[in-house]
Amino acid sequence: MTKKILPLSLKDITVGGSFWSRYMELIRKEVIPYQWDILNDRIPDAARSSCIKNFEIAAGRVQDEFYGMVFQDSDLYKWLESVAYTLAVYPDAELEKLADDVITLIGEAQGEDGYVNTHYRDPKTRWTNLQHGHELYCAGHLIEAAVAYHDATGKAAFLEVAKRFADCIDSVFGEGKKSGYPGHQEIELALYKLFEVTKEKKYLNLAAYFINERGKKPYYFLLEQQRPTYKEVFPELTTFGQDYYQAVAPPFEQKVAMGHSVRAVYMYSAMADLASEQNDKALADACEILYRDITEKQMYVTGAIGSASIGERFTSAYDLPNDLIYGETCASVGLMMFCRRMNAMYGDAKYADTMEIALYNTVLAGISLDGKGFFYVNPLEVEPKKVENNPNYKHIKPVRPKWFDCACCPSNLARTVMGLGLYAYGKTDEGLYVNLYCEGSAKDGMREINVSTSYPFGDTATLTVQGGSFDVYLRNPQAAPVKSVKINGRPMDVKTENGYMVVTRDWKNDTIEIIFDMAPRYIYSVADVQVNAGKAAVMRGPIVYCAEQVDNGELLSRYVLDDNAPLTEVKMPQGLLAEGVALQTKAYSYDNKQTTLYGTTKPTLQPCDLKLIPYFMWANRGENEMRVYLGSLALAQ
Amino acid sequence: MTKKILPLSLKDITVGGSFWSRYMELIRKEVIPYQWDILNDRIPDAARSSCIKNFEIAAGRVQDEFYGMVFQDSDLYKWLESVAYTLAVYPDAELEKLADDVITLIGEAQGEDGYVNTHYRDPKTRWTNLQHGHELYCAGHLIEAAVAYHDATGKAAFLEVAKRFADCIDSVFGEGKKSGYPGHQEIELALYKLFEVTKEKKYLNLAAYFINERGKKPYYFLLEQQRPTYKEVFPELTTFGQDYYQAVAPPFEQKVAMGHSVRAVYMYSAMADLASEQNDKALADACEILYRDITEKQMYVTGAIGSASIGERFTSAYDLPNDLIYGETCASVGLMMFCRRMNAMYGDAKYADTMEIALYNTVLAGISLDGKGFFYVNPLEVEPKKVENNPNYKHIKPVRPKWFDCACCPSNLARTVMGLGLYAYGKTDEGLYVNLYCEGSAKDGMREINVSTSYPFGDTATLTVQGGSFDVYLRNPQAAPVKSVKINGRPMDVKTENGYMVVTRDWKNDTIEIIFDMAPRYIYSVADVQVNAGKAAVMRGPIVYCAEQVDNGELLSRYVLDDNAPLTEVKMPQGLLAEGVALQTKAYSYDNKQTTLYGTTKPTLQPCDLKLIPYFMWANRGENEMRVYLGSLALAQ
């Protein structure tokens, strides 16, 4: 809590270069239009959404029955949030008109008292099942979308809808009113955003209320279930304990990341917002303890979190199965959100390091290179025949499906990619922060930074800075440590602070050239991760690599890495991003061809070639085996 | 189908020695009385059984409601079958009186038409849900118990009940009558047993009918669900396909072991019975193909089968996760049953080899050394904290629970141990077969074999044979190959046939002394078993070994076997069977103490001691980590 770094406005940032422009084009041209068609039930072979129709019913435009999940409304809000980020960086009158029209529809569906939810039309049913009803969750997404839309367009209508809904919630919940908190956190961070844009303290207080109520005894969710108004929504979740909802103890007392991983990181994000805003040391400490628990004990090397599909949840320290993993794309987006707030609160680059790992590995793995397929679940090891026939792996897809009934991941991906500038830069009165290196620019008043780089594959970033006297904070990536810095062509020793290189001067179009260490390296797990004993992964910069069957044949378990063999950079295989870097090495192939399933025949180890590709590009060449962790002969000398 | 080996009567066999006597005493003195108390709801903290009460209600002795699972009746039948085997080897008037009384009760609960089932009291509900109703399953267990009781006591009453019920079933099912087949196979092998004891062909035909109907299209279970009389029993099973029930194709066409593994091996057992009895080449071939599919692709080194807990089922070739495994005790009992019939049909010792592996590892692991705890599930790798916190492992228990709501495994274990003689010996007109080496004796008319051995730990078996001129078939165990044979003290070359050493002579109290190779050995998996790449297990004779935390500390994944290091035989640890053999070796300890979860710090490998105990004795010294597969440095020269 030493400093509070603020985001820049998306409108003052450009993110481009062939790498990011490509993803942004996919979001604009594939994902957003496709999702709009889904919301309108225009894709013939997709599951029925009814999302827009539900709003039309609630607005009184058509007569019909609500259809869908209790959280169906949030699909529209998430779409609108992605649209808002898109409009901020790519003005598009036609898209804005579409958004304005649907915002009008939302307004029509809003009640006199500000309440909006197309599922809970009967006022008697409202707020009767906070645990599973997702009303506050949907409200949160409405608010987030409205704030983003206001930021992008300056228009007030959607923000007014959001404020009226927030006021409605504020009239219901709080000290002396109804108690409780949501089963799926989201409203907390959204209310904080609403506070930031409106400066109205009641929204901050309401966010804090939901955080502070959580985990108090007797548990609200247990009380709620006793009431005559309670109605089951997800009977299959009733056996889950309070840990699933991070409601075992008050958040400021929580020390272990537990339960549903998306809910967890959304809550931690709000906790960081509040801790920072309210200078709440206990809450800030809890955030740090939880961050450390995740990154030191419960995170995959790819930045994935959530080891179990049942409950889509955290399990226990060092339980990181590579094949059974859930590793939801949304959870890694949420981890990025949490890390961005921690970085803003503490001004420490380590959080941005984690953010970067999650982004370039799990988050980007969530979308196919043609923008048409999406992973919810991001395994580090897949055998297609195994996952097809063993029900424990039914959540694992060997190729990205086209869309999902529950469409959270594609939208979360879309808003993250389009809003990348919010993660890439930060500002304080004294300076500008560069947290992610990507081609583009950032402006804050007179202060301006232009970045030219092909990071995360290229090893150089050239920054041009102008705008007078201020500090430039350049993250020194743990995953690609800075080898040298030149300013205006001259090598410079720069001071380092909390993982940043800090350069202070009166900037007049000065050039900073950074060389990163992009040497590929073997990565080992601490011995507590039993599943990775005797194994290694390969990274180059922030990119985790994997072996695919299409390059290496089947039975990938047979590969044994020889850490004395160099990892040579080679051209990417056909069908993947040509600007990427593939790796090749001399490895060994373990084999045992005995004729019985078990026997005393010793295995053989033969030299062989092994090709590795960036993990986030896996499963773009058809169904095949994939592995991040391979056998390893490495030993300390 | 070259020969048909018959079992000897249990009354003509003794099985003893300290090893087996101990287990038999546990069954007699702990398991059978405890289970009787359970059936009578006399154990205060156990789940309600109501089994006996259900029969009292059906018999009209008391007024109350049925309570329990649809297959609750089978608990009593399984208990009676265990009692029958017990009485065959340990006459016990008090126990026999108890059994006679409860058989009287079953008779009272039987309807005029022969039907017995305390759940389906309303005749209109009978046979309406063959897929999940378990009526034919319960009937099968009634019949099996009745046949065993008749064999043991010579009494006819229970067998009469069974025949009347079988006649009732025969009046309902068959060509020109009702079609269909059971969701859980069991009736087929039971009807075959009833045929064997009564010689009435209608029972054989009915068994064949149920086998032959299975898998015909349109699928019976789908037709049944369309009928107005259909009522759900297990809604959670409705998503399972026909493969779960081995009903995808007619049994004689099946080539891959699939679905619920207990149902599968029960069916294969009946198929082997019928193939052998009816000289049905196609069915016999299917049995052999299925046996090979199991043992060459889907069986664990411990003789466990069923890789997935969801559906308690087979999955696909080489999918053998050591930690996620189901590996039900009953499934390995069923595998023994199948193997015994295959051995009888083909006269090949290889089936008895498989039987032995299943017996000494998975089946015996199912019961604690004090006889009070039982495993359903037999994992090859357990980390207690992991299984406690990751819902994927909720079926894995790190120590044996006291009893189960669904009490199949303890009863199956009990009947297998008490009926061990049926597995140990066989006969033809020409000779006697020794399939398992255990202290005791077997008689068939004048022919008699006495065995003195401490196998499976000792390396010697001394057999005394008398009774004239006949062949003695001595299994040469694949897992403990015979090193030498002496007859009357003189070394002898004996001819070998289908895995048996065959000795033909006019036996007059002659002594055969066999020395087995009990040298401990490292066992490797064929490379297709990806989860075992780079790993090895240890066996000594038929016994699979494991490492436990109590002997070796936590993080067992760190142990790396050095196959150049001898496996030394040492005293068993305190608390385990003293007559066992523990192993000790110089191994290596893999470690990585880096301060981050992931990093470039290379691991270390330090020489260390490693202690291994027989797998079936694991989890008898409290909750702790256990592993069968450990890292291995072994390579072919």
Short mmCIF file of C-alpha atoms in Angstrom, two decimals, chain B residues 119-360:
data_model
loop_
_atom_site.label_atom_id
_atom_site.label_comp_id
_atom_site.label_asym_id
_atom_site.label_seq_id
_atom_site.Cartn_x
_atom_site.Cartn_y
_atom_site.Cartn_z
CA HIS B 119 -38.52 -54.29 -2.42
CA TYR B 120 -40.82 -55.21 -5.32
CA ARG B 121 -43.77 -56.28 -3.16
CA ASP B 122 -46.39 -55.02 -5.60
CA PRO B 123 -46.56 -57.58 -8.44
CA LYS B 124 -47.33 -54.82 -10.93
CA THR B 125 -43.91 -53.27 -10.33
CA ARG B 126 -41.98 -56.47 -10.98
CA TRP B 127 -39.64 -56.67 -13.97
CA THR B 128 -40.51 -53.12 -15.05
CA ASN B 129 -36.95 -51.83 -14.74
CA LEU B 130 -34.50 -54.58 -15.56
CA GLN B 131 -31.82 -52.01 -16.21
CA HIS B 132 -31.62 -50.67 -12.68
CA GLY B 133 -34.07 -52.70 -10.59
CA HIS B 134 -31.58 -55.43 -9.61
CA GLU B 135 -34.32 -58.10 -9.29
CA LEU B 136 -32.39 -60.61 -11.38
CA TYR B 137 -29.20 -59.60 -9.60
CA CYS B 138 -30.74 -60.35 -6.20
CA ALA B 139 -32.19 -63.57 -7.57
CA GLY B 140 -28.72 -64.57 -8.73
CA HIS B 141 -27.24 -64.01 -5.30
CA LEU B 142 -30.08 -65.97 -3.71
CA ILE B 143 -29.35 -68.85 -6.05
CA GLU B 144 -25.57 -68.70 -5.54
CA ALA B 145 -26.05 -68.73 -1.77
CA ALA B 146 -28.53 -71.58 -1.93
CA VAL B 147 -26.24 -73.72 -4.07
CA ALA B 148 -23.31 -73.04 -1.74
CA TYR B 149 -25.45 -73.83 1.31
CA HIS B 150 -26.60 -77.06 -0.24
CA ASP B 151 -23.02 -78.01 -1.10
CA ALA B 152 -21.90 -77.22 2.44
CA THR B 153 -24.73 -78.72 4.48
CA GLY B 154 -26.55 -81.06 2.13
CA LYS B 155 -29.79 -79.41 3.23
CA ALA B 156 -32.46 -78.93 0.58
CA ALA B 157 -34.68 -76.13 1.94
CA PHE B 158 -32.75 -73.16 0.60
CA LEU B 159 -32.12 -74.86 -2.72
CA GLU B 160 -35.88 -75.43 -3.01
CA VAL B 161 -36.47 -71.71 -2.49
CA ALA B 162 -33.90 -71.04 -5.21
CA LYS B 163 -35.42 -73.51 -7.64
CA ARG B 164 -38.90 -72.13 -7.11
CA PHE B 165 -37.61 -68.61 -7.75
CA ALA B 166 -35.66 -69.77 -10.81
CA ASP B 167 -38.79 -71.52 -12.07
CA CYS B 168 -40.73 -68.31 -11.54
CA ILE B 169 -38.13 -66.39 -13.58
CA ASP B 170 -38.20 -69.10 -16.22
CA SER B 171 -41.98 -68.75 -16.45
CA VAL B 172 -41.60 -65.03 -17.12
CA PHE B 173 -38.55 -64.80 -19.42
CA GLY B 174 -37.61 -66.58 -22.59
CA GLU B 175 -38.57 -67.14 -26.20
CA GLY B 176 -42.28 -66.42 -26.62
CA LYS B 177 -42.37 -64.92 -23.12
CA LYS B 178 -41.03 -61.63 -21.82
CA SER B 179 -37.71 -60.62 -23.33
CA GLY B 180 -34.90 -58.70 -21.64
CA TYR B 181 -31.79 -59.14 -19.56
CA PRO B 182 -30.49 -57.70 -16.32
CA GLY B 183 -28.70 -54.36 -15.93
CA HIS B 184 -26.34 -55.99 -13.46
CA GLN B 185 -25.27 -59.45 -14.55
CA GLU B 186 -25.18 -62.16 -11.88
CA ILE B 187 -28.24 -64.33 -12.57
CA GLU B 188 -26.44 -65.97 -15.51
CA LEU B 189 -23.60 -67.53 -13.56
CA ALA B 190 -25.98 -68.37 -10.71
CA LEU B 191 -28.38 -70.21 -13.00
CA TYR B 192 -25.42 -72.14 -14.36
CA LYS B 193 -24.52 -73.19 -10.82
CA LEU B 194 -28.13 -74.22 -10.24
CA PHE B 195 -27.95 -76.28 -13.41
CA GLU B 196 -24.75 -77.91 -12.20
CA VAL B 197 -26.28 -78.99 -8.91
CA THR B 198 -29.76 -79.92 -10.20
CA LYS B 199 -28.74 -81.05 -13.72
CA GLU B 200 -31.96 -79.42 -14.90
CA LYS B 201 -31.35 -78.10 -18.39
CA LYS B 202 -33.98 -75.36 -18.14
CA TYR B 203 -31.66 -73.42 -15.86
CA LEU B 204 -28.80 -73.73 -18.32
CA ASN B 205 -31.11 -72.60 -21.10
CA LEU B 206 -32.35 -69.64 -19.10
CA ALA B 207 -28.76 -68.57 -18.36
CA ALA B 208 -27.99 -68.85 -22.06
CA TYR B 209 -31.13 -66.89 -22.89
CA PHE B 210 -30.05 -63.92 -20.79
CA ILE B 211 -26.59 -63.97 -22.37
CA ASN B 212 -27.89 -64.35 -25.89
CA GLU B 213 -30.55 -61.65 -25.61
CA ARG B 214 -28.02 -59.08 -24.47
CA GLY B 215 -26.95 -56.50 -27.01
CA LYS B 216 -29.65 -57.34 -29.53
CA LYS B 217 -31.14 -54.35 -31.32
CA PRO B 218 -33.33 -52.48 -30.63
CA TYR B 219 -31.75 -52.29 -27.17
CA TYR B 220 -34.02 -53.68 -24.49
CA PHE B 221 -33.17 -50.97 -21.95
CA LEU B 222 -34.27 -48.28 -24.38
CA LEU B 223 -37.53 -50.04 -25.11
CA GLU B 224 -38.18 -50.56 -21.41
CA GLN B 225 -37.80 -46.83 -20.70
CA GLN B 226 -40.62 -46.06 -23.14
CA ARG B 227 -43.15 -48.18 -21.28
CA PRO B 228 -45.69 -46.55 -18.98
CA THR B 229 -44.72 -48.98 -16.22
CA TYR B 230 -41.10 -47.75 -16.21
CA LYS B 231 -39.97 -45.99 -13.05
CA GLU B 232 -36.54 -44.43 -12.49
CA VAL B 233 -34.36 -46.06 -9.85
CA PHE B 234 -30.99 -44.41 -10.32
CA PRO B 235 -31.58 -41.18 -12.25
CA GLU B 236 -27.86 -40.46 -12.12
CA LEU B 237 -27.20 -43.50 -14.30
CA THR B 238 -29.55 -42.53 -17.13
CA THR B 239 -26.80 -40.80 -19.06
CA PHE B 240 -24.73 -43.98 -19.18
CA GLY B 241 -24.71 -45.72 -22.53
CA GLN B 242 -25.23 -49.38 -23.34
CA ASP B 243 -21.47 -49.87 -22.95
CA TYR B 244 -21.82 -49.38 -19.20
CA TYR B 245 -23.99 -52.54 -19.16
CA GLN B 246 -21.90 -54.49 -21.70
CA ALA B 247 -25.04 -54.39 -23.86
CA VAL B 248 -23.63 -52.68 -26.95
CA ALA B 249 -23.38 -55.94 -28.87
CA PRO B 250 -24.16 -59.61 -28.27
CA PRO B 251 -21.60 -61.01 -25.83
CA PHE B 252 -20.10 -63.45 -28.34
CA GLU B 253 -19.22 -60.44 -30.53
CA GLN B 254 -17.63 -58.36 -27.76
CA LYS B 255 -13.91 -57.74 -28.13
CA VAL B 256 -13.16 -55.04 -25.59
CA ALA B 257 -13.79 -55.08 -21.84
CA MET B 258 -16.01 -52.09 -21.21
CA GLY B 259 -18.36 -50.50 -18.72
CA HIS B 260 -18.92 -51.33 -15.05
CA SER B 261 -16.11 -53.74 -14.30
CA VAL B 262 -17.92 -55.99 -11.80
CA ARG B 263 -20.84 -56.49 -14.18
CA ALA B 264 -18.36 -57.20 -16.95
CA VAL B 265 -16.42 -59.96 -15.19
CA TYR B 266 -19.58 -61.52 -13.77
CA MET B 267 -20.88 -61.74 -17.32
CA TYR B 268 -17.61 -63.07 -18.70
CA SER B 269 -17.71 -65.76 -15.97
CA ALA B 270 -21.12 -66.89 -17.14
CA MET B 271 -19.96 -66.74 -20.76
CA ALA B 272 -17.07 -69.03 -19.90
CA ASP B 273 -19.43 -71.42 -18.09
CA LEU B 274 -21.74 -71.57 -21.07
CA ALA B 275 -18.99 -71.75 -23.69
CA SER B 276 -17.46 -74.66 -21.88
CA GLU B 277 -20.74 -76.46 -21.18
CA GLN B 278 -22.17 -75.97 -24.64
CA ASN B 279 -18.87 -76.27 -26.48
CA ASP B 280 -19.59 -72.89 -28.02
CA LYS B 281 -16.48 -71.87 -29.92
CA ALA B 282 -17.64 -68.33 -30.70
CA LEU B 283 -18.43 -67.62 -27.05
CA ALA B 284 -15.17 -69.22 -25.92
CA ASP B 285 -13.24 -67.09 -28.39
CA ALA B 286 -14.97 -63.97 -27.10
CA CYS B 287 -13.96 -64.95 -23.56
CA GLU B 288 -10.35 -65.33 -24.61
CA ILE B 289 -10.37 -62.01 -26.49
CA LEU B 290 -11.88 -60.26 -23.47
CA TYR B 291 -9.42 -61.94 -21.11
CA ARG B 292 -6.56 -60.77 -23.27
CA ASP B 293 -7.98 -57.27 -23.57
CA ILE B 294 -8.13 -57.03 -19.79
CA THR B 295 -4.77 -58.53 -18.99
CA GLU B 296 -2.85 -57.01 -21.88
CA LYS B 297 -4.38 -53.53 -21.85
CA GLN B 298 -6.64 -52.73 -18.93
CA MET B 299 -5.37 -54.42 -15.77
CA TYR B 300 -3.16 -52.92 -13.09
CA VAL B 301 -0.02 -54.71 -11.96
CA THR B 302 -1.96 -55.53 -8.76
CA GLY B 303 -4.71 -57.33 -10.67
CA ALA B 304 -7.05 -54.38 -10.11
CA ILE B 305 -9.47 -53.48 -12.89
CA GLY B 306 -11.72 -50.47 -13.50
CA SER B 307 -9.76 -47.27 -14.15
CA ALA B 308 -12.56 -44.78 -13.47
CA SER B 309 -14.69 -44.19 -10.40
CA ILE B 310 -17.48 -42.59 -12.44
CA GLY B 311 -19.29 -45.71 -13.55
CA GLU B 312 -16.82 -47.90 -11.61
CA ARG B 313 -15.64 -48.88 -15.01
CA PHE B 314 -13.18 -49.86 -17.63
CA THR B 315 -12.11 -46.90 -19.76
CA SER B 316 -9.71 -47.53 -22.65
CA ALA B 317 -6.53 -49.40 -23.45
CA TYR B 318 -3.53 -48.42 -21.31
CA ASP B 319 -5.50 -45.81 -19.33
CA LEU B 320 -4.31 -46.92 -15.90
CA PRO B 321 -4.08 -43.93 -13.57
CA ASN B 322 -2.52 -45.01 -10.28
CA ASP B 323 -4.24 -42.37 -8.17
CA LEU B 324 -7.65 -41.97 -9.83
CA ILE B 325 -8.25 -45.71 -10.24
CA TYR B 326 -11.41 -47.40 -9.03
CA GLY B 327 -10.00 -50.93 -8.80
CA GLU B 328 -12.89 -52.30 -6.80
CA THR B 329 -12.19 -55.28 -4.57
CA CYS B 330 -15.29 -57.00 -6.02
CA ALA B 331 -14.02 -56.50 -9.55
CA SER B 332 -10.84 -58.39 -8.73
CA VAL B 333 -12.90 -61.10 -7.06
CA GLY B 334 -14.92 -61.24 -10.28
CA LEU B 335 -11.71 -61.41 -12.29
CA MET B 336 -10.67 -64.41 -10.18
CA MET B 337 -14.07 -66.00 -10.90
CA PHE B 338 -13.64 -65.43 -14.62
CA CYS B 339 -10.07 -66.73 -14.60
CA ARG B 340 -11.05 -69.85 -12.69
CA ARG B 341 -13.62 -70.69 -15.37
CA MET B 342 -11.18 -69.92 -18.19
CA ASN B 343 -8.65 -72.15 -16.53
CA ALA B 344 -11.26 -74.89 -16.26
CA MET B 345 -12.21 -74.52 -19.89
CA TYR B 346 -8.75 -74.32 -21.43
CA GLY B 347 -6.59 -76.07 -18.85
CA ASP B 348 -4.06 -73.27 -19.17
CA ALA B 349 -2.17 -72.05 -16.14
CA LYS B 350 -1.99 -68.47 -17.40
CA TYR B 351 -5.49 -67.78 -16.12
CA ALA B 352 -4.51 -69.03 -12.69
CA ASP B 353 -1.49 -66.72 -12.82
CA THR B 354 -3.83 -63.76 -13.25
CA MET B 355 -6.10 -65.12 -10.51
CA GLU B 356 -3.13 -65.30 -8.16
CA ILE B 357 -2.05 -61.72 -8.87
CA ALA B 358 -5.58 -60.44 -8.21
CA LEU B 359 -5.85 -62.50 -5.02
CA TYR B 360 -2.57 -61.63 -3.32
#
